[in-house]
Short mmCIF file of N, CA and C in Angstrom, two decimals:
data_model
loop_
_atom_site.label_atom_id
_atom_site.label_comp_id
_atom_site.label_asym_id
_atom_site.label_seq_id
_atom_site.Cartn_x
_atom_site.Cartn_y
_atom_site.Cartn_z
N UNK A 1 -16.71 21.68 -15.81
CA UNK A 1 -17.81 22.11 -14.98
C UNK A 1 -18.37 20.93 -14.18
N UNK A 2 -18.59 19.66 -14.70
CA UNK A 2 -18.80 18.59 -14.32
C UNK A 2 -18.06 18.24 -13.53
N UNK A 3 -16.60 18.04 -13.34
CA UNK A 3 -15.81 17.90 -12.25
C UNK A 3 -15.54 18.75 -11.55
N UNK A 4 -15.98 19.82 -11.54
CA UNK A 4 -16.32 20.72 -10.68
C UNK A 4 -16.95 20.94 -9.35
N UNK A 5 -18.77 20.24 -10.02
CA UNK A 5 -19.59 20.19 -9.55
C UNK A 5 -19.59 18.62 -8.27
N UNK A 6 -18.72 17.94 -8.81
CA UNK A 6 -18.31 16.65 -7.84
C UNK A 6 -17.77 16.37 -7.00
N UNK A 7 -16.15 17.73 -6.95
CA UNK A 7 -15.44 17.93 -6.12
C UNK A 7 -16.09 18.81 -4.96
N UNK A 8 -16.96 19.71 -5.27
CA UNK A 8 -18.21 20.06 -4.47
C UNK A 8 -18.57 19.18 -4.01
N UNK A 9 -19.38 18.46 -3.97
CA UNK A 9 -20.19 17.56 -3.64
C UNK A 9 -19.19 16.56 -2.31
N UNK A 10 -18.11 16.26 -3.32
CA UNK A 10 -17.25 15.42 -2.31
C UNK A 10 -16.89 16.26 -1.16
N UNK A 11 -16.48 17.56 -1.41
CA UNK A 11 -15.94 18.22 0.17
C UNK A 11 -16.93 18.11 1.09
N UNK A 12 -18.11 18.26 0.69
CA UNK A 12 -19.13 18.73 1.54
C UNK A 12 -19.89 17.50 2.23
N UNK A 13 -19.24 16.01 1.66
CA UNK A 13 -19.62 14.75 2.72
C UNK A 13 -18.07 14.75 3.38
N UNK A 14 -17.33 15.81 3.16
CA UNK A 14 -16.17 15.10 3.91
C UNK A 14 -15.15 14.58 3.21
N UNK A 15 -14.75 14.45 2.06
CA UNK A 15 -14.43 14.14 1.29
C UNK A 15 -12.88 14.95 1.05
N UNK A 16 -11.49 14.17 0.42
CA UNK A 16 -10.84 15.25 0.20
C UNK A 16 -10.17 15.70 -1.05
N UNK A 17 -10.39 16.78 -0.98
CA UNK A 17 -10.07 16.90 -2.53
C UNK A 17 -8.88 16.01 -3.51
N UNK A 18 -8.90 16.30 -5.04
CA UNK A 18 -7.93 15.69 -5.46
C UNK A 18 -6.39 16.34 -5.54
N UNK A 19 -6.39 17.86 -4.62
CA UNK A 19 -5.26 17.95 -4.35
C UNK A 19 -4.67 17.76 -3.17
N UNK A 20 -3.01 16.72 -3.42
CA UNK A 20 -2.65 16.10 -2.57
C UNK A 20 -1.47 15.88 -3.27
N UNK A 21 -0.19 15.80 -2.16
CA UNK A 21 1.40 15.40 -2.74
C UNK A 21 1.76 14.01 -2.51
N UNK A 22 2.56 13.95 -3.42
CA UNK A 22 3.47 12.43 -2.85
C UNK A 22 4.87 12.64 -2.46
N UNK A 23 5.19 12.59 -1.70
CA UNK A 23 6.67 12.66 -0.84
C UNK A 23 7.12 11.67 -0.47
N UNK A 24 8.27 11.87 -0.08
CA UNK A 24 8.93 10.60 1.13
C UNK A 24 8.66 10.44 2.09
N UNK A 25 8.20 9.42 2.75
CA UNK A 25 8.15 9.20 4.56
C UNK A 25 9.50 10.49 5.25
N UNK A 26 8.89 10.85 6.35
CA UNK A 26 10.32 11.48 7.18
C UNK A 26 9.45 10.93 8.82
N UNK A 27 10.52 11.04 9.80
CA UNK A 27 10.10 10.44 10.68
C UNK A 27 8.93 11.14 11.40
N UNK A 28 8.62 12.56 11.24
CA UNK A 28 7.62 13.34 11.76
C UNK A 28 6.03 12.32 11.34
N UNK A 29 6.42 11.69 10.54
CA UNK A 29 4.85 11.19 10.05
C UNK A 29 4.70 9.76 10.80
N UNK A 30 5.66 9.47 11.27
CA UNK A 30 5.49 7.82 12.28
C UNK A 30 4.03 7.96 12.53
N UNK A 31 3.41 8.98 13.70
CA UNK A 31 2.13 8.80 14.06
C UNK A 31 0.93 8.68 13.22
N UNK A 32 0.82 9.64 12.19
CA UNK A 32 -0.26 9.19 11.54
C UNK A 32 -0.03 8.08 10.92
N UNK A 33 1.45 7.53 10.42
CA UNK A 33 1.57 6.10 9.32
C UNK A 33 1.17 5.14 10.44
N UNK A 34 1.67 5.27 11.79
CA UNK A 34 0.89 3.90 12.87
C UNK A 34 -0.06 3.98 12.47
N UNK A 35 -1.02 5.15 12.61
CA UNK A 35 -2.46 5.07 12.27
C UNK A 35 -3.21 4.52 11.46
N UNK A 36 -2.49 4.78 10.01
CA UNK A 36 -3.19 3.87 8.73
C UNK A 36 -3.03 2.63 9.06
N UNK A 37 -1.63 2.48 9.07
CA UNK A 37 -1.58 0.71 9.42
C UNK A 37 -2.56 0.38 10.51
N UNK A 38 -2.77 0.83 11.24
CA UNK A 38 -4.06 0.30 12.19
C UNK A 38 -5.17 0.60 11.59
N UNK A 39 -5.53 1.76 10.74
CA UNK A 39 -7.05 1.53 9.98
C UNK A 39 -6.68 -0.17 9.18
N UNK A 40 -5.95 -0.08 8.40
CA UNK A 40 -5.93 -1.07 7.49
C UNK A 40 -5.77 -2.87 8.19
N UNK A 41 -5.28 -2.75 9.74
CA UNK A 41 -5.73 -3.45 10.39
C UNK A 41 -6.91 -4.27 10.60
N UNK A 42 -8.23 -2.95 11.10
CA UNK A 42 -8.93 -2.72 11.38
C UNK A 42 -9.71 -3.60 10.08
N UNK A 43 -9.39 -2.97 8.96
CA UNK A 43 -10.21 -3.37 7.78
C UNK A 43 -10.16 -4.91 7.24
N UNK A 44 -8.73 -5.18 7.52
CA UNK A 44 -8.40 -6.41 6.95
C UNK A 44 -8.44 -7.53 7.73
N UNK A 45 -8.78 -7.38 9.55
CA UNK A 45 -9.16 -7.98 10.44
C UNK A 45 -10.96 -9.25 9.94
N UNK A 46 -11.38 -9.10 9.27
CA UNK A 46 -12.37 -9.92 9.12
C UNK A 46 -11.88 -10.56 7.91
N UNK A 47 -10.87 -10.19 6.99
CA UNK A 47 -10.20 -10.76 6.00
C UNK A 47 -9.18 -12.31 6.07
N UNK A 48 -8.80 -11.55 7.29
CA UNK A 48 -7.47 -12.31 7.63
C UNK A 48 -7.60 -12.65 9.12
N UNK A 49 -7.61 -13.94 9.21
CA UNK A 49 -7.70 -14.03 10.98
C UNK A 49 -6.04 -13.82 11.26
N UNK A 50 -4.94 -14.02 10.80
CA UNK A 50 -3.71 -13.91 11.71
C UNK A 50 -3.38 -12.73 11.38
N UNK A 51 -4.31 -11.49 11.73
CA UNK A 51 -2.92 -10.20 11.78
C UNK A 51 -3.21 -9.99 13.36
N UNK A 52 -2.24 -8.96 13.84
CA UNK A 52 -2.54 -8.77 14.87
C UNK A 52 -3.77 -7.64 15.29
N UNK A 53 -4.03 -7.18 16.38
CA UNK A 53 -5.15 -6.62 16.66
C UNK A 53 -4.52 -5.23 16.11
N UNK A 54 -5.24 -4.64 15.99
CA UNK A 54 -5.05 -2.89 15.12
C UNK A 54 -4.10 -1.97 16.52
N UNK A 55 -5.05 -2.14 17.71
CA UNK A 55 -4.31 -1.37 18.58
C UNK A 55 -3.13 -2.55 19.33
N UNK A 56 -2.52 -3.11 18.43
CA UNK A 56 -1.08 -3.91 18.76
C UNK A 56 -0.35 -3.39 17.95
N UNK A 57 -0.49 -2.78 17.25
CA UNK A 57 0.54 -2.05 15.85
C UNK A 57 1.07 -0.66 16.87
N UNK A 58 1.91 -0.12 16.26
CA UNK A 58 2.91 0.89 16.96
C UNK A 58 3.60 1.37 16.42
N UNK A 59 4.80 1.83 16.62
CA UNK A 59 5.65 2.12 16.16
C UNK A 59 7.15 1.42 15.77
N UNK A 60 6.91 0.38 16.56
CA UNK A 60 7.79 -0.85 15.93
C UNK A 60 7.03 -1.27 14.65
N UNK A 61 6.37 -1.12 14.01
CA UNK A 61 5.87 -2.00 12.94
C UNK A 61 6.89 -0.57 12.16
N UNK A 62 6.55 0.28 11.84
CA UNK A 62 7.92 1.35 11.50
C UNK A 62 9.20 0.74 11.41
N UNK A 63 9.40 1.04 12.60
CA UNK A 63 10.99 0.27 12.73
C UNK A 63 11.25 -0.97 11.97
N UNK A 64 10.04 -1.97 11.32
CA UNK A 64 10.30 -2.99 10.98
C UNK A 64 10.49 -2.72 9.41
N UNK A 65 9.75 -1.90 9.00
CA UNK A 65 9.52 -1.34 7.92
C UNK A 65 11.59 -0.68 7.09
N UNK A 66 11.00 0.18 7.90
CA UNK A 66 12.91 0.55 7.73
C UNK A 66 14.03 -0.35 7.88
N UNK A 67 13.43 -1.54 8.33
CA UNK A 67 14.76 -2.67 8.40
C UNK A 67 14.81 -2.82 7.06
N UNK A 68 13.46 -3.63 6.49
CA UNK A 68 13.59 -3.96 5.22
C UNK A 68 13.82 -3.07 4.23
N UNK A 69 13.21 -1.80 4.02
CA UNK A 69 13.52 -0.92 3.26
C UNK A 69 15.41 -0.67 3.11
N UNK A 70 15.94 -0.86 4.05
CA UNK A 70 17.34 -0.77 4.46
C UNK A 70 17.70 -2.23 3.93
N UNK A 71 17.65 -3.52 4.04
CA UNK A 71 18.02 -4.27 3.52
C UNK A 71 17.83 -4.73 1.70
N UNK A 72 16.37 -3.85 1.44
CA UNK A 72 15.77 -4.15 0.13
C UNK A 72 15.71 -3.19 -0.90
N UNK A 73 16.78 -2.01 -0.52
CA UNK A 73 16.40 -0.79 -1.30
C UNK A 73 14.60 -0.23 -1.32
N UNK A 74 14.43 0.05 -0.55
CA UNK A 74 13.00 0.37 0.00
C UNK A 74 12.67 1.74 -0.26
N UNK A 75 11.67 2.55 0.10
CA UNK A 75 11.14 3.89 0.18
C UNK A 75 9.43 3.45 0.35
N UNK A 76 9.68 4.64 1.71
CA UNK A 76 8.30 4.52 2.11
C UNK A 76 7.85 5.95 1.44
N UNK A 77 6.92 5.91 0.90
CA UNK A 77 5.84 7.38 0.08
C UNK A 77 4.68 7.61 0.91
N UNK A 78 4.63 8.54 0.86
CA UNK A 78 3.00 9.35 1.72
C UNK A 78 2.53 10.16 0.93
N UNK A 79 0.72 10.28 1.03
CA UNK A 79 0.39 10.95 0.27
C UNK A 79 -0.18 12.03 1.36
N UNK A 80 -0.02 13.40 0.99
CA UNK A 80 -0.18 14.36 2.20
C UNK A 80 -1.16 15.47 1.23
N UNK A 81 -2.11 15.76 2.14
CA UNK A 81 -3.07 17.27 2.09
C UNK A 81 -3.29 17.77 3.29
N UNK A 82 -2.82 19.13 3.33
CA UNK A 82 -2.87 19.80 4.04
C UNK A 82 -2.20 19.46 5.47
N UNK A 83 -0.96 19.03 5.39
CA UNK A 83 -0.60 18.33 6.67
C UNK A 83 -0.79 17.30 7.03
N UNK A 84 -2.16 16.59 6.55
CA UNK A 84 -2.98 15.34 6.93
C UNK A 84 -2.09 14.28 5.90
N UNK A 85 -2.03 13.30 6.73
CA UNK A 85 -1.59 11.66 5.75
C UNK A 85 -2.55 10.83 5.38
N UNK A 86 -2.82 11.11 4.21
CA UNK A 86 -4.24 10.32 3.83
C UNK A 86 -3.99 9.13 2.93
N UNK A 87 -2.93 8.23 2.89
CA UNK A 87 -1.99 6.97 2.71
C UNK A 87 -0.57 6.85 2.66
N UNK A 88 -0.39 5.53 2.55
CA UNK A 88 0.85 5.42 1.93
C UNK A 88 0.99 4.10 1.74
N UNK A 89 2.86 4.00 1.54
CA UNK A 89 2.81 2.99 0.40
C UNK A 89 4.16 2.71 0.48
N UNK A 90 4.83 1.29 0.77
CA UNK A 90 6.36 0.98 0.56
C UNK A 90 6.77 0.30 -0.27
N UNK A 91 7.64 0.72 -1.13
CA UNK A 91 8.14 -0.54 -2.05
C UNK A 91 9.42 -0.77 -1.88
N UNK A 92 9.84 -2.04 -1.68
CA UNK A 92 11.01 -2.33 -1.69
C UNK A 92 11.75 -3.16 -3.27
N UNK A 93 12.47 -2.54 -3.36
CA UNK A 93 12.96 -2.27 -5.00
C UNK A 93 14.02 -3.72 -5.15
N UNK A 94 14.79 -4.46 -4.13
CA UNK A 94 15.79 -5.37 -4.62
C UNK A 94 14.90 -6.25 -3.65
N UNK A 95 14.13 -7.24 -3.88
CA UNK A 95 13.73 -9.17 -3.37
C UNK A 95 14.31 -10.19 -4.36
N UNK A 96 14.96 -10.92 -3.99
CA UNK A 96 15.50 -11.24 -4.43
C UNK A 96 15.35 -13.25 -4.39
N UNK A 97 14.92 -13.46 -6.04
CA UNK A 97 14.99 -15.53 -5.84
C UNK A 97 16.72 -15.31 -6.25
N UNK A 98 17.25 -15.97 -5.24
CA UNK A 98 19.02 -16.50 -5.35
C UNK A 98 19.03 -17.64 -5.98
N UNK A 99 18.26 -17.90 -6.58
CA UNK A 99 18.09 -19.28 -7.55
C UNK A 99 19.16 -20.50 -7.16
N UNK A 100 18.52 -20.74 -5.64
CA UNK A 100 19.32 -21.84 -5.24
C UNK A 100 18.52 -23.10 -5.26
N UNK A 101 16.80 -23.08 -5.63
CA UNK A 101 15.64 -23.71 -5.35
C UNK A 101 15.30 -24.01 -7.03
N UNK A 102 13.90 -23.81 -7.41
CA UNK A 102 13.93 -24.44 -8.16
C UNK A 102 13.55 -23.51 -9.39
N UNK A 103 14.01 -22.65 -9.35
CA UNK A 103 13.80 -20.59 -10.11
C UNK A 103 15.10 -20.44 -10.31
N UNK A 104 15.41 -19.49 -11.45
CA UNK A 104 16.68 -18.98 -11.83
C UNK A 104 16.84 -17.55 -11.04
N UNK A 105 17.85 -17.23 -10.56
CA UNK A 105 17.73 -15.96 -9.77
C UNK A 105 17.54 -14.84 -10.61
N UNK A 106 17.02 -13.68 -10.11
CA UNK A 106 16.18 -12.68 -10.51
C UNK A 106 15.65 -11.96 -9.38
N UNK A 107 15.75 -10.39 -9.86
CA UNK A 107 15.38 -9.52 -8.72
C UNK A 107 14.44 -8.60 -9.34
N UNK A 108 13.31 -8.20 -8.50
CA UNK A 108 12.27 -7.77 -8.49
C UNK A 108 11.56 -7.01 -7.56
N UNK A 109 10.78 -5.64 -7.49
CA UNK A 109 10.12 -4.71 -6.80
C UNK A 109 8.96 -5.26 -6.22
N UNK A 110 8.62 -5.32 -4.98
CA UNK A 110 7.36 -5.50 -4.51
C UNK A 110 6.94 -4.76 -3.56
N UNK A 111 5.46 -4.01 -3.87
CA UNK A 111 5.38 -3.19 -2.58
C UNK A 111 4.48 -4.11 -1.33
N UNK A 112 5.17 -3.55 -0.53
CA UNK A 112 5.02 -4.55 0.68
C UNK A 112 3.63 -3.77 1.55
N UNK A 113 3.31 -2.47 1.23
CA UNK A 113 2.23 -1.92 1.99
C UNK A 113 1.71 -1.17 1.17
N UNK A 114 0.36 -0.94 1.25
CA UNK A 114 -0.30 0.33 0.64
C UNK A 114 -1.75 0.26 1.20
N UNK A 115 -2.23 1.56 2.00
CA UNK A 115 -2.84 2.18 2.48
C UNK A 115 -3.61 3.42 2.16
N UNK A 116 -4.68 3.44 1.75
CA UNK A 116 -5.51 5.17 1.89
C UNK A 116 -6.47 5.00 3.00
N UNK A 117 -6.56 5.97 3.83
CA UNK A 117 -7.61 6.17 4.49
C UNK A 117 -9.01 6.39 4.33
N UNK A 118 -9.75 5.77 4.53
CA UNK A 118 -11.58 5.21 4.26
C UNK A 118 -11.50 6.79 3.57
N UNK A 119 -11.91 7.70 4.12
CA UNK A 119 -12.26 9.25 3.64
C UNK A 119 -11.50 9.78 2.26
N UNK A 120 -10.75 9.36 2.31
CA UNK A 120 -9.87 9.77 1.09
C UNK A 120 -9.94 8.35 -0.01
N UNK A 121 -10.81 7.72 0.00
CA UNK A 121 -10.55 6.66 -1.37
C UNK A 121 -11.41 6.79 -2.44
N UNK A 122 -11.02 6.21 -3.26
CA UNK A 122 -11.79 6.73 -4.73
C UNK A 122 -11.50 7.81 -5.65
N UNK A 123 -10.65 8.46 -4.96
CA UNK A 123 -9.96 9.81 -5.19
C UNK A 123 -8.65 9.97 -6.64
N UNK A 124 -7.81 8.80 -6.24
CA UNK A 124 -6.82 8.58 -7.59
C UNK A 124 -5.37 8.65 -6.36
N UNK A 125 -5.86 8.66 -4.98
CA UNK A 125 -4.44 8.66 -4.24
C UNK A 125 -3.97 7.03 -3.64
N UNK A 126 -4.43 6.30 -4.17
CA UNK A 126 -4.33 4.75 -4.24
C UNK A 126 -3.15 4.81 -5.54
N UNK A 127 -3.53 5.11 -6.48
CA UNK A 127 -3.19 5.40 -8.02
C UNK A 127 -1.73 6.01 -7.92
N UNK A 128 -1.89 7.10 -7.62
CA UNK A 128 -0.86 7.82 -7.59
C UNK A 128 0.46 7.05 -6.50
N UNK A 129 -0.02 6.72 -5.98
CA UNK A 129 0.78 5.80 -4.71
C UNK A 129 1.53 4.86 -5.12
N UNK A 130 0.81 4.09 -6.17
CA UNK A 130 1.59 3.03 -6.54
C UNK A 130 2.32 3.40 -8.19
N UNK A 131 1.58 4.47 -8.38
CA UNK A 131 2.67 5.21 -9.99
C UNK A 131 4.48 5.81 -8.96
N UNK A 132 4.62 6.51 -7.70
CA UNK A 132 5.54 6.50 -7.22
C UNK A 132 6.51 5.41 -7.22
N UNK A 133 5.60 4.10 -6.62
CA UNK A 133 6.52 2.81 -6.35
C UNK A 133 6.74 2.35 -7.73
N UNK A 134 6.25 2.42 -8.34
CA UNK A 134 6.75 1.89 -10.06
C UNK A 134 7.88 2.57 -10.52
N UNK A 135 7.63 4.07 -10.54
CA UNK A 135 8.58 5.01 -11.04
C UNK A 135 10.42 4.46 -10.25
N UNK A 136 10.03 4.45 -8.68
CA UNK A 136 10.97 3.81 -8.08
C UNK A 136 11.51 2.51 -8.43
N UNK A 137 10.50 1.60 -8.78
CA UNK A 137 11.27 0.57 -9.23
C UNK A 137 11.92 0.48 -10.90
N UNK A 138 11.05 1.41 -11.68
CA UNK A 138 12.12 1.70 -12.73
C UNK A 138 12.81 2.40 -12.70
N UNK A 139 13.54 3.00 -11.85
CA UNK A 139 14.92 3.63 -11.56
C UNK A 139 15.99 2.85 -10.85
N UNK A 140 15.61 1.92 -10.38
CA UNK A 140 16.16 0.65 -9.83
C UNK A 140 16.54 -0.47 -11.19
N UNK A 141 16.09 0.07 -12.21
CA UNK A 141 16.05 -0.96 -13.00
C UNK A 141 15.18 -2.49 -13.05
N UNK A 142 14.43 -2.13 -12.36
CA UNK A 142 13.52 -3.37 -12.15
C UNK A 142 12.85 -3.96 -12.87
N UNK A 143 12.24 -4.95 -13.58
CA UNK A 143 11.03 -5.26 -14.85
C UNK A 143 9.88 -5.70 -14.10
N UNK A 144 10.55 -6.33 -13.07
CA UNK A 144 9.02 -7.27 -12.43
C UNK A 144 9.07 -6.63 -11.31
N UNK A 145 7.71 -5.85 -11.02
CA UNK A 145 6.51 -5.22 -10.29
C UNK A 145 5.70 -5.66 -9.95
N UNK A 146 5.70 -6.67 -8.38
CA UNK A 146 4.60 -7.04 -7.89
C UNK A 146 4.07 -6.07 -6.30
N UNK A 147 2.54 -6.96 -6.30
CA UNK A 147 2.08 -5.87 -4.99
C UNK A 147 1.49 -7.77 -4.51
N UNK A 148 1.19 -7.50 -2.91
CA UNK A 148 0.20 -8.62 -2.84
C UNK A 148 -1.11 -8.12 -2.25
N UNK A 149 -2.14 -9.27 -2.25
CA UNK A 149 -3.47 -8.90 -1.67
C UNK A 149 -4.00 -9.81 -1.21
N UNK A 150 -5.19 -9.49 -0.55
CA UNK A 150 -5.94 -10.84 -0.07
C UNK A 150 -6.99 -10.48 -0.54
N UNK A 151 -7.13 -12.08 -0.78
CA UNK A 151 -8.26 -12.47 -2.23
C UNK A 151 -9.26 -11.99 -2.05
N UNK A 152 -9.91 -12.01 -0.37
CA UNK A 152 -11.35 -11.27 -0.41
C UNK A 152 -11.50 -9.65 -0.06
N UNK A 153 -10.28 -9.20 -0.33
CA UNK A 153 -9.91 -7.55 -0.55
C UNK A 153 -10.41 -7.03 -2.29
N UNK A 154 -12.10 -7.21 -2.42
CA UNK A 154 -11.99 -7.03 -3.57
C UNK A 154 -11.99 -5.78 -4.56
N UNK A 155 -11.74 -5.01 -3.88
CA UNK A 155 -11.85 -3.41 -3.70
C UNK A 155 -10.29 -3.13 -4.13
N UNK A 156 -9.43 -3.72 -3.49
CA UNK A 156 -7.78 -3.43 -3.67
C UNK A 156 -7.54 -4.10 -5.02
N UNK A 157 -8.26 -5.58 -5.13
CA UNK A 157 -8.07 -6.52 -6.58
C UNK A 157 -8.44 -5.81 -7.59
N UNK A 158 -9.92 -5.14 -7.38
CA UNK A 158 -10.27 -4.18 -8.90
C UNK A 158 -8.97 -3.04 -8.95
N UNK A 159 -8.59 -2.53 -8.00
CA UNK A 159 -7.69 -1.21 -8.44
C UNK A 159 -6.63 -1.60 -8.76
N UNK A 160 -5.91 -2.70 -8.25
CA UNK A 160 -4.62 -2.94 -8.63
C UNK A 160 -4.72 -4.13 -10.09
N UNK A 161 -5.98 -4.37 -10.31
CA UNK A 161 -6.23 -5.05 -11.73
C UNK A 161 -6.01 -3.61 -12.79
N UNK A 162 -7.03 -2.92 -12.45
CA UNK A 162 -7.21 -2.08 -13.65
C UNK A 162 -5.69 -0.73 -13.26
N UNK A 163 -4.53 -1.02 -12.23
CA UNK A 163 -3.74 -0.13 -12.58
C UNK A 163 -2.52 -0.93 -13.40
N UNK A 164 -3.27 -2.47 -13.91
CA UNK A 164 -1.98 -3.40 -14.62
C UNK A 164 -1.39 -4.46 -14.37
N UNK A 165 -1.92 -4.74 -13.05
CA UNK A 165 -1.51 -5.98 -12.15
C UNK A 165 -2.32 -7.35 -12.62
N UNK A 166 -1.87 -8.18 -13.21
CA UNK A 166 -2.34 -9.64 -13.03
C UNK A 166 -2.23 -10.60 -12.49
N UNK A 167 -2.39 -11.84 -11.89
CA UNK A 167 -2.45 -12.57 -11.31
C UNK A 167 -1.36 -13.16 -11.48
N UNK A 168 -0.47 -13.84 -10.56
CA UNK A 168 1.22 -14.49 -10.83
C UNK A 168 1.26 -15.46 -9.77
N UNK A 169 0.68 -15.32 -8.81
CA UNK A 169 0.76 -16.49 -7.73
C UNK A 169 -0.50 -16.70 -6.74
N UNK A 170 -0.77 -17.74 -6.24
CA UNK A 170 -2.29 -17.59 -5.36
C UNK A 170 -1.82 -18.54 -4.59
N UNK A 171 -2.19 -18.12 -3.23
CA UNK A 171 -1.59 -19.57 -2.27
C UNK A 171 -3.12 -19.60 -1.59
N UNK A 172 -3.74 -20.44 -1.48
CA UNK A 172 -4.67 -21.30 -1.44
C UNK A 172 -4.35 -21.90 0.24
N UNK A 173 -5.69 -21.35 1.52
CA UNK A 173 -5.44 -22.01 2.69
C UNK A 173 -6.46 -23.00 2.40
N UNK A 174 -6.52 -23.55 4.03
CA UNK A 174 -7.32 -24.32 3.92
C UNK A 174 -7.29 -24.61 5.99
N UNK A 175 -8.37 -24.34 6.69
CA UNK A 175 -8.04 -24.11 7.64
C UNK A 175 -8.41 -25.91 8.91
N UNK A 176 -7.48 -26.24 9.41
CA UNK A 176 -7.44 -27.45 10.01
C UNK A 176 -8.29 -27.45 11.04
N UNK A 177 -9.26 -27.88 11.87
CA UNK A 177 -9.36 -27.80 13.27
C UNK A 177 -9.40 -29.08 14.07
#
């Protein structure tokens, strides 16, 4: 009754419910996936001074996407209600250290994107997004499951802390002028 009364509450600021699928990318969804990637632009633009501007993203950033997915055993996932794309999420399943440096070689899953749209967060479709890319990378046989973030993304750090993720590498700028 209690979650009842919330999912109420949420439709009625706009909000979208917690039903929603996870599928595969197909190319019909290019436009709304430009889109997220430009919300997430948008968002991560005061985060990060070198991305590019939100409305510089396109549909080549796609195309770039499918290179690697094609070179890395990849899959792009969307989470869809009602027609609408309210995130997504790529993991590419084979990266690979060739242990020619100073690491023994070893291959490992990392998802390279993940996206929900402002309206749809808080919901469990962040969650669900990255339970896909896991599932994918244990069918790949994979053990090591990384995602990356930026440090003052602290919103992405709590969710991807509490879905299991710990800390493994930090690269540290430091800006010259």
């Amino acid at each position: 009754r209690r979650g009842q009364a919330r999912s109420r509450r949420m439709a009625r600021r706009g909000r979208i419910t917690r039903r929603f699928t996870i599928r595969q990318y197909s190319d019909s969804d290019e436009a709304q996936v430009v889109e997220l990637v430009r919300e997430l632009q948008a968002f991560e633009s005061p985060l990060y001074q070198w991305g590019k501007p939100p409305e510089d993203i396109g549909p080549w950033y796609l195309e770039e996407t499918k290179k690697w997915c094609a070179k890395n055993e990849g899959v792009i996932f969307v989470a869809e209600h009602a027609k609408a794309l309210l995130g997504y999420a790529t993991i590419l399943t084979k990266c690979e250290s060739d242990g020619t440096s100073d690491e023994i070689a070893y291959t490992y899953a990392h998802v390279a994107d993940l996206i929900v749209t402002k309206s749809a967060r808080r919901q469990g479709i962040g969650e669900a997004l990255l339970k896909a890319c896991e599932k994918e990378a244990r069918a790949k046989g994979r053990k090591i499951f990384r995602i990356g973030v930026l440090s003052r993304n602290e919103g992405a750090m709590a969710t991807y802390h509490d879905f299991g993720f710990a800390p493994y590498h930090q690269t540290l700028e430091k800006i010259l002028e």
